[in-house]
Short mmCIF file of C-alpha atoms in Angstrom, two decimals:
data_model
loop_
_atom_site.label_atom_id
_atom_site.label_comp_id
_atom_site.label_asym_id
_atom_site.label_seq_id
_atom_site.Cartn_x
_atom_site.Cartn_y
_atom_site.Cartn_z
CA UNK X 1 -6.49 32.31 -19.06
CA UNK X 2 -5.42 30.08 -21.93
CA UNK X 3 -1.87 29.21 -22.69
CA UNK X 4 0.28 27.98 -25.49
CA UNK X 5 2.34 25.20 -24.27
CA UNK X 6 5.15 23.31 -25.95
CA UNK X 7 5.79 19.73 -24.28
CA UNK X 8 9.60 18.67 -24.21
CA UNK X 9 9.08 14.95 -23.87
CA UNK X 10 6.55 12.35 -24.91
CA UNK X 11 6.43 9.87 -22.11
CA UNK X 12 3.75 9.16 -19.41
CA UNK X 13 4.09 12.57 -17.61
CA UNK X 14 4.03 14.40 -20.82
CA UNK X 15 1.14 12.42 -22.17
CA UNK X 16 -1.01 12.90 -18.89
CA UNK X 17 -0.03 16.61 -19.05
CA UNK X 18 -1.18 17.04 -22.42
CA UNK X 19 -4.55 15.66 -21.58
CA UNK X 20 -4.98 17.81 -18.44
CA UNK X 21 -3.64 21.23 -20.27
CA UNK X 22 -6.21 20.62 -23.14
CA UNK X 23 -9.15 19.80 -20.92
CA UNK X 24 -8.21 23.05 -18.99
CA UNK X 25 -8.38 25.04 -22.32
CA UNK X 26 -4.86 25.44 -23.17
CA UNK X 27 -3.23 24.59 -26.33
CA UNK X 28 -0.28 22.33 -27.06
CA UNK X 29 1.63 23.90 -29.99
CA UNK X 30 4.59 21.48 -30.23
CA UNK X 31 5.62 17.95 -28.71
CA UNK X 32 9.42 17.30 -28.85
CA UNK X 33 11.15 13.90 -28.48
CA UNK X 34 14.47 12.86 -29.60
CA UNK X 35 12.79 10.18 -31.54
CA UNK X 36 10.31 11.76 -33.96
CA UNK X 37 7.93 8.90 -33.94
CA UNK X 38 7.41 9.37 -30.13
CA UNK X 39 6.74 13.02 -30.68
CA UNK X 40 4.28 12.30 -33.36
CA UNK X 41 2.31 9.47 -31.54
CA UNK X 42 1.51 12.20 -28.82
CA UNK X 43 1.13 15.12 -31.07
CA UNK X 44 -1.44 13.20 -33.02
CA UNK X 45 -3.38 12.95 -29.76
CA UNK X 46 -3.43 16.49 -29.22
CA UNK X 47 -5.74 19.04 -30.79
CA UNK X 48 -3.30 20.97 -32.99
CA UNK X 49 0.18 20.12 -31.87
CA UNK X 50 3.34 19.84 -34.16
CA UNK X 51 5.80 17.09 -33.67
CA UNK X 52 9.48 17.90 -33.77
CA UNK X 53 12.86 16.34 -32.83
CA UNK X 54 14.54 19.85 -32.97
CA UNK X 55 15.19 22.06 -29.95
CA UNK X 56 15.14 25.41 -31.78
CA UNK X 57 11.87 26.96 -30.68
CA UNK X 58 12.70 30.56 -31.45
CA UNK X 59 9.83 30.70 -34.03
CA UNK X 60 7.27 28.89 -31.51
CA UNK X 61 4.16 30.42 -30.54
CA UNK X 62 4.38 28.68 -27.22
CA UNK X 63 4.97 30.95 -24.16
CA UNK X 64 5.38 27.89 -21.65
CA UNK X 65 7.81 25.04 -22.11
CA UNK X 66 7.27 22.10 -20.02
CA UNK X 67 10.36 19.69 -19.89
CA UNK X 68 9.01 16.14 -18.93
CA UNK X 69 11.84 13.97 -19.58
CA UNK X 70 13.92 11.55 -17.41
CA UNK X 71 16.10 13.28 -14.87
CA UNK X 72 19.40 12.38 -16.45
CA UNK X 73 18.19 14.13 -19.93
CA UNK X 74 17.23 17.39 -18.47
CA UNK X 75 20.68 18.91 -18.39
CA UNK X 76 21.37 17.87 -21.98
CA UNK X 77 18.00 19.38 -23.25
CA UNK X 78 18.63 22.61 -21.55
CA UNK X 79 21.96 22.98 -22.83
CA UNK X 80 20.74 22.70 -26.61
CA UNK X 81 17.22 24.36 -26.19
CA UNK X 82 16.56 27.79 -27.69
CA UNK X 83 13.43 29.58 -26.58
CA UNK X 84 11.43 32.60 -27.72
CA UNK X 85 11.94 35.98 -25.56
CA UNK X 86 10.02 35.95 -22.40
CA UNK X 87 8.93 32.51 -22.31
CA UNK X 88 8.80 30.42 -19.39
CA UNK X 89 10.41 27.04 -19.02
CA UNK X 90 9.93 24.30 -16.11
CA UNK X 91 10.74 20.77 -15.64
CA UNK X 92 8.49 18.33 -13.98
CA UNK X 93 11.20 16.43 -11.81
CA UNK X 94 10.93 15.53 -8.09
CA UNK X 95 14.67 15.17 -7.50
CA UNK X 96 16.13 17.72 -9.97
CA UNK X 97 17.09 20.90 -8.35
CA UNK X 98 16.08 24.37 -9.91
CA UNK X 99 19.71 25.20 -10.05
CA UNK X 100 19.62 23.14 -13.14
CA UNK X 101 18.46 26.29 -15.13
CA UNK X 102 21.47 28.38 -15.62
CA UNK X 103 21.55 32.11 -15.94
CA UNK X 104 20.56 31.67 -19.68
CA UNK X 105 16.98 31.11 -18.35
CA UNK X 106 15.43 34.28 -17.02
CA UNK X 107 12.02 32.70 -16.22
CA UNK X 108 12.25 29.19 -15.26
CA UNK X 109 10.84 27.03 -12.57
CA UNK X 110 9.84 23.59 -11.34
CA UNK X 111 6.24 22.16 -12.06
CA UNK X 112 6.39 18.64 -10.35
CA UNK X 113 3.22 16.77 -10.16
CA UNK X 114 3.25 14.28 -7.30
CA UNK X 115 1.58 11.20 -8.97
CA UNK X 116 2.21 8.06 -10.73
CA UNK X 117 1.37 8.05 -14.38
CA UNK X 118 0.75 5.28 -16.74
CA UNK X 119 -0.52 4.79 -20.17
CA UNK X 120 -4.44 4.21 -20.42
CA UNK X 121 -5.10 5.42 -16.74
CA UNK X 122 -6.89 8.76 -16.30
CA UNK X 123 -5.96 10.53 -13.31
CA UNK X 124 -8.14 12.89 -11.32
CA UNK X 125 -5.84 15.82 -11.63
CA UNK X 126 -7.91 18.07 -9.44
CA UNK X 127 -6.31 16.09 -6.40
CA UNK X 128 -2.67 16.00 -7.71
CA UNK X 129 -0.44 18.04 -5.60
CA UNK X 130 1.58 20.23 -7.93
CA UNK X 131 4.89 21.28 -6.31
CA UNK X 132 6.23 24.63 -7.66
CA UNK X 133 9.15 26.64 -7.51
CA UNK X 134 10.27 29.59 -9.71
CA UNK X 135 13.47 31.76 -10.52
CA UNK X 136 11.42 34.95 -11.36
CA UNK X 137 7.95 36.48 -10.49
CA UNK X 138 6.96 36.44 -14.02
CA UNK X 139 7.53 32.45 -13.99
CA UNK X 140 5.95 32.24 -10.67
CA UNK X 141 2.75 33.92 -11.97
CA UNK X 142 2.63 31.92 -15.10
CA UNK X 143 3.37 28.50 -13.46
CA UNK X 144 0.88 29.50 -10.71
CA UNK X 145 -1.90 30.08 -13.27
CA UNK X 146 -1.11 26.91 -15.21
CA UNK X 147 -1.02 24.74 -12.17
CA UNK X 148 -4.29 26.19 -10.69
CA UNK X 149 -6.03 25.61 -13.91
CA UNK X 150 -5.46 21.78 -13.66
CA UNK X 151 -5.39 21.14 -9.80
CA UNK X 152 -6.81 22.51 -6.56
CA UNK X 153 -3.60 21.28 -4.78
CA UNK X 154 -0.53 23.74 -5.24
CA UNK X 155 2.42 23.52 -3.03
CA UNK X 156 5.49 25.87 -2.85
CA UNK X 157 8.71 23.77 -2.08
CA UNK X 158 12.28 24.58 -2.59
CA UNK X 159 14.30 21.99 -4.22
CA UNK X 160 15.66 20.46 -1.02
CA UNK X 161 12.02 19.83 0.26
CA UNK X 162 10.96 18.66 -3.01
CA UNK X 163 13.70 16.18 -2.98
CA UNK X 164 12.69 14.79 0.42
CA UNK X 165 8.91 14.71 -0.70
CA UNK X 166 10.12 12.71 -3.60
CA UNK X 167 12.08 10.31 -1.26
CA UNK X 168 8.79 9.73 0.52
CA UNK X 169 7.16 8.85 -2.50
CA UNK X 170 9.95 6.25 -3.14
CA UNK X 171 9.62 4.99 0.49
CA UNK X 172 5.90 4.50 0.30
CA UNK X 173 4.85 3.88 -3.20
CA UNK X 174 7.83 2.17 -4.84
CA UNK X 175 8.77 0.10 -1.86
CA UNK X 176 5.21 -1.11 -1.13
CA UNK X 177 4.96 -2.18 -4.71
CA UNK X 178 8.15 -4.12 -4.24
CA UNK X 179 6.69 -5.78 -1.18
CA UNK X 180 3.63 -6.88 -2.98
CA UNK X 181 5.98 -8.15 -5.91
CA UNK X 182 8.21 -10.10 -3.55
CA UNK X 183 5.20 -11.67 -1.77
CA UNK X 184 3.52 -12.58 -5.02
CA UNK X 185 6.80 -14.39 -5.95
CA UNK X 186 6.90 -16.16 -2.59
CA UNK X 187 3.23 -17.28 -2.84
CA UNK X 188 3.54 -18.38 -6.52
CA UNK X 189 6.42 -20.61 -5.49
CA UNK X 190 4.12 -22.31 -3.04
CA UNK X 191 1.05 -22.53 -5.33
CA UNK X 192 -0.77 -19.85 -3.25
CA UNK X 193 -2.94 -17.33 -5.02
CA UNK X 194 -1.64 -13.70 -4.55
CA UNK X 195 -5.16 -12.41 -5.15
CA UNK X 196 -6.21 -13.73 -1.96
CA UNK X 197 -4.40 -10.93 -0.30
CA UNK X 198 -6.04 -8.24 -2.26
CA UNK X 199 -9.03 -7.32 -0.13
CA UNK X 200 -6.57 -7.12 2.95
CA UNK X 201 -4.06 -4.96 1.18
CA UNK X 202 -6.91 -2.56 0.02
CA UNK X 203 -8.41 -2.33 3.43
CA UNK X 204 -5.13 -1.84 5.35
CA UNK X 205 -3.98 1.11 2.94
CA UNK X 206 -7.48 2.71 3.07
CA UNK X 207 -7.36 2.53 6.85
CA UNK X 208 -3.88 3.76 7.10
CA UNK X 209 -4.59 6.68 4.70
CA UNK X 210 -7.71 7.39 6.67
CA UNK X 211 -6.63 7.21 10.34
CA UNK X 212 -2.98 7.65 10.07
CA UNK X 213 -0.33 4.90 9.82
CA UNK X 214 0.69 5.64 13.47
CA UNK X 215 -2.70 4.18 14.55
CA UNK X 216 -3.10 1.03 12.09
CA UNK X 217 0.01 -1.04 12.66
CA UNK X 218 -0.91 -4.56 13.25
CA UNK X 219 0.90 -7.82 13.01
CA UNK X 220 3.45 -9.86 14.97
CA UNK X 221 6.12 -7.30 15.35
CA UNK X 222 3.97 -4.52 16.91
CA UNK X 223 2.49 -7.14 19.28
CA UNK X 224 6.16 -8.36 20.13
CA UNK X 225 4.97 -11.89 19.13
CA UNK X 226 8.49 -13.54 18.82
CA UNK X 227 7.17 -17.06 18.25
CA UNK X 228 5.24 -16.04 15.11
CA UNK X 229 8.36 -13.94 14.04
CA UNK X 230 10.72 -16.93 14.46
CA UNK X 231 8.32 -19.10 12.49
CA UNK X 232 7.96 -16.65 9.62
CA UNK X 233 11.82 -16.40 9.36
CA UNK X 234 11.94 -20.10 9.13
CA UNK X 235 9.55 -20.09 6.24
CA UNK X 236 11.48 -17.57 4.45
CA UNK X 237 14.80 -19.83 4.77
CA UNK X 238 14.76 -20.37 0.99
CA UNK X 239 14.58 -16.84 0.02
CA UNK X 240 17.53 -15.02 1.86
CA UNK X 241 16.60 -11.66 0.04
CA UNK X 242 12.91 -11.58 1.38
CA UNK X 243 14.07 -13.03 4.75
CA UNK X 244 16.69 -9.96 5.22
CA UNK X 245 13.71 -7.74 4.33
CA UNK X 246 11.28 -9.47 6.89
CA UNK X 247 14.13 -9.13 9.61
CA UNK X 248 14.93 -5.59 9.01
CA UNK X 249 11.34 -4.27 8.82
CA UNK X 250 10.34 -6.35 11.94
CA UNK X 251 13.36 -4.85 13.66
CA UNK X 252 12.36 -1.52 12.95
CA UNK X 253 8.57 -2.16 13.92
CA UNK X 254 9.81 -3.80 17.13
CA UNK X 255 11.70 -0.49 18.10
CA UNK X 256 8.42 1.33 18.25
CA UNK X 257 7.62 -0.88 21.28
CA UNK X 258 10.42 0.33 23.48
CA UNK J 1 -29.43 -23.13 7.65
CA UNK J 2 -29.39 -20.99 10.86
CA UNK J 3 -26.69 -21.84 13.41
CA UNK J 4 -26.23 -21.08 17.16
CA UNK J 5 -22.90 -19.77 17.79
CA UNK J 6 -20.72 -19.19 20.83
CA UNK J 7 -17.99 -16.71 20.41
CA UNK J 8 -14.89 -17.13 22.50
CA UNK J 9 -13.21 -13.88 22.43
CA UNK J 10 -14.44 -10.24 22.31
CA UNK J 11 -11.91 -8.43 20.30
CA UNK J 12 -11.90 -6.91 16.85
CA UNK J 13 -12.34 -10.38 14.92
CA UNK J 14 -15.02 -11.53 17.45
CA UNK J 15 -16.89 -8.22 17.10
CA UNK J 16 -16.67 -8.27 13.28
CA UNK J 17 -17.69 -11.98 13.01
CA UNK J 18 -20.69 -11.34 15.43
CA UNK J 19 -22.00 -8.73 13.06
CA UNK J 20 -21.48 -10.94 9.92
CA UNK J 21 -23.09 -14.02 11.52
CA UNK J 22 -26.10 -12.09 12.67
CA UNK J 23 -26.56 -10.37 9.45
CA UNK J 24 -26.52 -13.95 7.93
CA UNK J 25 -29.45 -15.06 10.24
CA UNK J 26 -27.38 -17.00 12.84
CA UNK J 27 -27.58 -16.41 16.54
CA UNK J 28 -24.80 -15.58 18.99
CA UNK J 29 -25.72 -17.45 22.19
CA UNK J 30 -22.76 -16.62 24.30
CA UNK J 31 -19.87 -14.30 24.30
CA UNK J 32 -16.94 -15.32 26.53
CA UNK J 33 -14.05 -13.06 27.68
CA UNK J 34 -11.63 -13.55 30.60
CA UNK J 35 -12.65 -9.95 31.61
CA UNK J 36 -16.56 -10.20 31.97
CA UNK J 37 -16.90 -6.45 31.23
CA UNK J 38 -15.50 -7.11 27.59
CA UNK J 39 -17.76 -10.07 27.22
CA UNK J 40 -20.65 -7.87 28.27
CA UNK J 41 -19.63 -4.95 25.93
CA UNK J 42 -19.85 -7.16 22.71
CA UNK J 43 -22.89 -9.31 24.24
CA UNK J 44 -24.93 -6.30 24.59
CA UNK J 45 -24.58 -5.41 20.80
CA UNK J 46 -25.69 -8.82 19.76
CA UNK J 47 -29.46 -9.76 19.40
CA UNK J 48 -29.78 -12.18 22.33
CA UNK J 49 -26.20 -13.30 23.75
CA UNK J 50 -25.12 -14.03 27.24
CA UNK J 51 -21.80 -12.73 28.47
CA UNK J 52 -19.55 -15.07 30.43
CA UNK J 53 -16.12 -15.41 31.87
CA UNK J 54 -16.45 -19.22 32.34
CA UNK J 55 -15.30 -21.87 29.90
CA UNK J 56 -17.96 -24.51 30.75
CA UNK J 57 -20.31 -24.65 27.90
CA UNK J 58 -21.77 -28.11 28.61
CA UNK J 59 -25.16 -26.56 29.05
CA UNK J 60 -24.74 -24.32 26.06
CA UNK J 61 -27.26 -24.26 23.07
CA UNK J 62 -24.55 -23.49 20.67
CA UNK J 63 -23.43 -26.04 18.22
CA UNK J 64 -20.38 -23.99 16.91
CA UNK J 65 -17.58 -22.45 18.90
CA UNK J 66 -15.53 -19.96 17.37
CA UNK J 67 -12.27 -19.27 19.36
CA UNK J 68 -11.07 -15.50 18.21
CA UNK J 69 -8.49 -14.74 20.60
CA UNK J 70 -4.84 -13.88 20.61
CA UNK J 71 -2.71 -16.83 19.23
CA UNK J 72 -0.79 -17.16 22.44
CA UNK J 73 -4.25 -17.60 24.34
CA UNK J 74 -5.55 -20.42 22.26
CA UNK J 75 -3.98 -23.35 23.90
CA UNK J 76 -5.04 -22.20 27.26
CA UNK J 77 -8.54 -21.66 26.29
CA UNK J 78 -8.67 -25.16 24.62
CA UNK J 79 -7.16 -26.93 27.79
CA UNK J 80 -10.01 -25.51 29.90
CA UNK J 81 -13.03 -25.39 27.79
CA UNK J 82 -15.93 -27.82 28.09
CA UNK J 83 -18.33 -28.35 25.09
CA UNK J 84 -21.64 -30.02 24.44
CA UNK J 85 -21.55 -33.21 22.63
CA UNK J 86 -21.01 -33.21 18.93
CA UNK J 87 -20.43 -29.44 18.79
CA UNK J 88 -17.84 -28.02 16.19
CA UNK J 89 -15.03 -25.92 17.53
CA UNK J 90 -12.90 -23.57 15.31
CA UNK J 91 -10.16 -20.94 15.83
CA UNK J 92 -9.48 -18.01 13.58
CA UNK J 93 -5.86 -17.72 13.65
CA UNK J 94 -3.68 -17.59 10.51
CA UNK J 95 -0.53 -19.00 12.21
CA UNK J 96 -1.95 -21.47 14.86
CA UNK J 97 -1.84 -24.81 13.22
CA UNK J 98 -4.82 -27.26 13.31
CA UNK J 99 -2.88 -29.68 15.59
CA UNK J 100 -3.67 -27.35 18.52
CA UNK J 101 -6.92 -29.28 18.79
CA UNK J 102 -5.84 -32.42 20.68
CA UNK J 103 -7.76 -35.67 20.35
CA UNK J 104 -10.25 -34.34 23.05
CA UNK J 105 -11.87 -32.44 20.18
CA UNK J 106 -13.51 -34.74 17.75
CA UNK J 107 -14.90 -31.94 15.49
CA UNK J 108 -12.64 -29.17 15.08
CA UNK J 109 -11.18 -26.81 12.38
CA UNK J 110 -9.91 -23.49 11.48
CA UNK J 111 -11.87 -20.53 10.16
CA UNK J 112 -9.45 -17.96 9.23
CA UNK J 113 -10.73 -14.76 7.78
CA UNK J 114 -8.03 -13.02 5.90
CA UNK J 115 -8.79 -9.41 6.51
CA UNK J 116 -7.86 -6.73 8.99
CA UNK J 117 -10.46 -5.63 11.59
CA UNK J 118 -10.88 -2.52 13.43
CA UNK J 119 -13.49 -0.89 15.67
CA UNK J 120 -16.03 1.05 13.67
CA UNK J 121 -15.17 -0.23 10.46
CA UNK J 122 -17.60 -2.33 8.50
CA UNK J 123 -16.07 -4.91 6.29
CA UNK J 124 -17.44 -6.11 3.15
CA UNK J 125 -17.67 -9.69 4.21
CA UNK J 126 -18.74 -11.12 0.95
CA UNK J 127 -15.27 -10.54 -0.47
CA UNK J 128 -13.23 -11.82 2.37
CA UNK J 129 -11.53 -14.91 1.91
CA UNK J 130 -12.10 -17.43 4.40
CA UNK J 131 -9.36 -20.17 4.94
CA UNK J 132 -10.62 -23.33 6.17
CA UNK J 133 -9.46 -26.69 7.61
CA UNK J 134 -11.30 -29.32 9.69
CA UNK J 135 -10.45 -32.50 11.52
CA UNK J 136 -13.61 -34.39 10.68
CA UNK J 137 -16.20 -34.45 7.82
CA UNK J 138 -18.80 -33.21 10.11
CA UNK J 139 -16.63 -30.34 11.26
CA UNK J 140 -16.04 -29.67 7.48
CA UNK J 141 -19.61 -29.41 6.55
CA UNK J 142 -20.68 -27.29 9.38
CA UNK J 143 -17.80 -24.87 8.83
CA UNK J 144 -18.21 -24.62 5.29
CA UNK J 145 -22.07 -24.00 5.72
CA UNK J 146 -21.12 -21.15 8.13
CA UNK J 147 -18.39 -19.60 5.98
CA UNK J 148 -20.53 -19.72 2.79
CA UNK J 149 -23.18 -17.90 4.55
CA UNK J 150 -21.06 -14.90 5.12
CA UNK J 151 -18.58 -14.96 2.11
CA UNK J 152 -18.30 -15.95 -1.41
CA UNK J 153 -14.64 -16.69 -1.09
CA UNK J 154 -13.86 -19.99 0.70
CA UNK J 155 -10.45 -21.50 0.40
CA UNK J 156 -9.26 -24.88 1.83
CA UNK J 157 -5.68 -24.68 3.02
CA UNK J 158 -3.54 -26.95 5.26
CA UNK J 159 -2.03 -25.41 8.39
CA UNK J 160 1.47 -24.92 6.47
CA UNK J 161 -0.17 -23.10 3.48
CA UNK J 162 -2.25 -20.91 5.74
CA UNK J 163 0.87 -19.93 7.76
CA UNK J 164 2.54 -19.01 4.37
CA UNK J 165 -0.42 -16.93 3.32
CA UNK J 166 -0.54 -15.15 6.82
CA UNK J 167 3.26 -14.54 6.24
CA UNK J 168 2.27 -12.94 2.90
CA UNK J 169 -0.22 -10.70 4.81
CA UNK J 170 2.41 -9.33 7.14
CA UNK J 171 4.91 -8.74 4.05
CA UNK J 172 2.31 -6.80 2.29
CA UNK J 173 -0.02 -5.26 4.75
CA UNK J 174 2.05 -4.78 8.02
CA UNK J 175 5.24 -3.77 6.42
CA UNK J 176 3.63 -1.41 3.95
CA UNK J 177 1.87 0.29 6.94
CA UNK J 178 5.28 0.61 8.55
CA UNK J 179 6.72 2.11 5.45
CA UNK J 180 4.04 4.86 5.71
CA UNK J 181 4.63 5.38 9.33
CA UNK J 182 8.38 5.84 8.93
CA UNK J 183 7.86 8.10 5.96
CA UNK J 184 5.41 10.14 7.85
CA UNK J 185 7.87 10.45 10.66
CA UNK J 186 10.54 11.53 8.20
CA UNK J 187 8.41 14.19 6.58
CA UNK J 188 7.16 15.51 9.92
CA UNK J 189 10.72 16.05 11.10
CA UNK J 190 11.20 18.35 7.89
CA UNK J 191 7.98 20.15 8.24
CA UNK J 192 6.57 18.34 5.18
CA UNK J 193 2.81 17.29 5.05
CA UNK J 194 2.49 13.65 4.68
CA UNK J 195 -0.89 13.81 3.24
CA UNK J 196 0.62 15.20 -0.09
CA UNK J 197 1.63 11.48 -0.72
CA UNK J 198 -1.90 10.11 -0.19
CA UNK J 199 -3.25 10.48 -3.82
CA UNK J 200 0.07 8.75 -5.12
CA UNK J 201 0.04 5.91 -2.59
CA UNK J 202 -3.80 5.28 -3.38
CA UNK J 203 -3.10 5.36 -7.14
CA UNK J 204 0.08 3.17 -6.92
CA UNK J 205 -1.56 0.56 -4.67
CA UNK J 206 -4.86 0.33 -6.83
CA UNK J 207 -2.67 0.05 -9.87
CA UNK J 208 -0.48 -2.71 -8.51
CA UNK J 209 -3.56 -4.66 -7.54
CA UNK J 210 -5.33 -4.13 -10.87
CA UNK J 211 -2.22 -4.71 -13.24
CA UNK J 212 -0.01 -6.89 -11.04
CA UNK J 213 2.91 -5.64 -9.04
CA UNK J 214 5.19 -7.03 -11.52
CA UNK J 215 4.08 -4.62 -14.11
CA UNK J 216 3.82 -1.48 -11.99
CA UNK J 217 7.45 -1.01 -10.30
CA UNK J 218 8.72 2.46 -10.72
CA UNK J 219 11.23 4.53 -9.10
CA UNK J 220 14.91 5.17 -9.06
CA UNK J 221 15.92 1.59 -8.21
CA UNK J 222 14.01 -0.21 -11.10
CA UNK J 223 15.42 2.47 -13.45
CA UNK J 224 19.05 1.79 -12.07
CA UNK J 225 19.21 5.41 -11.17
CA UNK J 226 22.28 5.29 -9.05
CA UNK J 227 22.46 9.22 -8.86
CA UNK J 228 19.15 9.64 -7.38
CA UNK J 229 19.71 6.46 -4.93
CA UNK J 230 22.79 8.08 -3.78
CA UNK J 231 21.21 11.30 -3.01
CA UNK J 232 18.31 9.63 -1.15
CA UNK J 233 20.75 7.78 1.04
CA UNK J 234 22.50 10.96 1.97
CA UNK J 235 19.09 12.63 2.76
CA UNK J 236 18.56 9.83 5.18
CA UNK J 237 21.90 10.11 6.95
CA UNK J 238 20.16 11.16 10.18
CA UNK J 239 17.82 8.21 10.31
CA UNK J 240 19.93 5.15 10.14
CA UNK J 241 16.99 3.01 10.62
CA UNK J 242 15.08 4.23 7.52
CA UNK J 243 18.35 4.45 5.70
CA UNK J 244 18.94 0.69 6.00
CA UNK J 245 15.42 0.02 4.87
CA UNK J 246 15.95 2.20 1.86
CA UNK J 247 19.16 0.50 1.08
CA UNK J 248 18.09 -3.11 1.35
CA UNK J 249 14.86 -2.59 -0.50
CA UNK J 250 16.70 -0.73 -3.24
CA UNK J 251 19.14 -3.65 -3.56
CA UNK J 252 16.32 -6.04 -3.80
CA UNK J 253 14.76 -3.96 -6.64
CA UNK J 254 18.07 -3.55 -8.30
CA UNK J 255 18.37 -7.53 -8.30
CA UNK J 256 15.24 -7.49 -10.64
CA UNK J 257 17.33 -5.72 -13.29
CA UNK J 258 19.96 -8.25 -13.68
#
C-alpha cells in the first residue's frame, strides 16, 4: 500500500522520516514549516513535494499528516491546521499525550519513533521501535500500515506508558551523553586525551546491552572500594558539579550491595 | 622478542592478558593465586604454565611478573613475593600508584590496560590503550616491548594522571551502566520492555564517540524544556533515588545553556 503523506515540520525527525517513507514507496506531497526556506530545503530532497508555510491542507492530496515538530509547537499547529475529510493526523512526540488531538480530529494518533535523529546519519529504520496509539480504528489501521512499511518493530503504548519510555530514553541516552561530556571536560583540563576512553566505553555499552546491565556493573562502588571512592572525590575537588554527580551515582550503586 | 611471564592473579584481567601474551608469542611460566584451584583453572588454559599458591619465584624462569589482582591485595602480594634477580614486576591497576613498589624492587612499573574484561569475551587488544610507568630504564624497555607486542596504543602517564584517567573510566562506563540498570528497573516496574531502548542507546553512544559528546547532547534539559522536566520528575515520584539522579544531571545539563 502506497500512501500520500504531508510532513508538518522540517527538522531531523521529519527529514529522516521523509527518506524512510520514500524508500518504502510512499509519496511526500507537502512539507510544511513556519519558515518557508526550511520547508523548501526538505521538499527539494523529496521526489515531488511542495513546500508551504500555510496550514490549510483542505485541497491536499495527502491522506496522512505527520506532525514532526517540537513538543511545544504541536498544540499551536493543531489549532490552526485544516485537513481534508477522512485524513489521518499523527504526531511523533514521546511526551505529548494523545489528548492533544481535540474532538475536531476524528482520525488521529501517535507515531513515535524511538530513536535519535541527526543530519547526515542514516538510520536502520527496520530496527527502530515505532510506538503507536490511535483515536479511531481507521487511524489505527492506516498508521499501522505506515509503521509496518518502514519498521519491523511496532509497539502499542498508551500516552502514559509512552511518556515513561521517553523518560527512559532521557535517563539512558541523554544522561550518558552528558557523563561523556563532563568527563571530556575534566580530562581536557588535565591534558588527558578523552579518546583513550573510547574503546572502554564502546565495550562497556555493548556488553551491557548484550548481557543486561544488571550483570555488567563494575567499578569501585559495586566493589564497595571506599578507598578509591574517597580518592576520586578528592580528585574532583575543583569541579563541584561533577563531584556531586560522582557522589550521588556512587551512593546509588552502593545501595545495590545492601 | 619473546618473554617468559609469570601471572600473579587469575581473574578477568589475568585471563585476558594470558591470551594476549600467548597470541603475541610469549610464554606464561606460572599462574599464581591464593586459591590453587583458581590458579590451576587459568594455568590449564595456557600453553605450558604451572599453577602455584606460593609467592617464592626465585627459581622461576620468568623475567616479567605481572600482578593482576584487586587493588587492595597488591601491597600484601608485594610484601611477600620473592623474585629472580633482574626481573621486572608491574601491576595492572588504574588507581594504585607506582610508589607501592618499595626500594626492594629495582625494576618495577605499571602496565594498566584501559579496558573492561569479562569471561567469555574476546577483546581486540590492538586498540586497548596500555598506560605505562616504570621505576628504571630497564623496566621501561621491557614493559614497552611487552605492551607494543599486544597493542598499538601505548601511553606514558604518571600515577596521578593515570588515576584521573581511571576516574574518567568510572564516570563514563560504570555510571552509564548504572543508568541503564536503574532505567531497566524503572521500566520493569511499569511492564515496559527495556530492550525497546537498545537501538537508541547504541546510536546515541556511537554518535557521541564519533562526533564528540559536546555536539550530540539532546533531550529536554539542553532544550530548556521545563514542562517535560517537571513531568519526568513527577513520573519518578515513587523512586526517590532515580528522581535525585534525574534532578542533578538535569541541573548539570541546564548549566550548559547559561
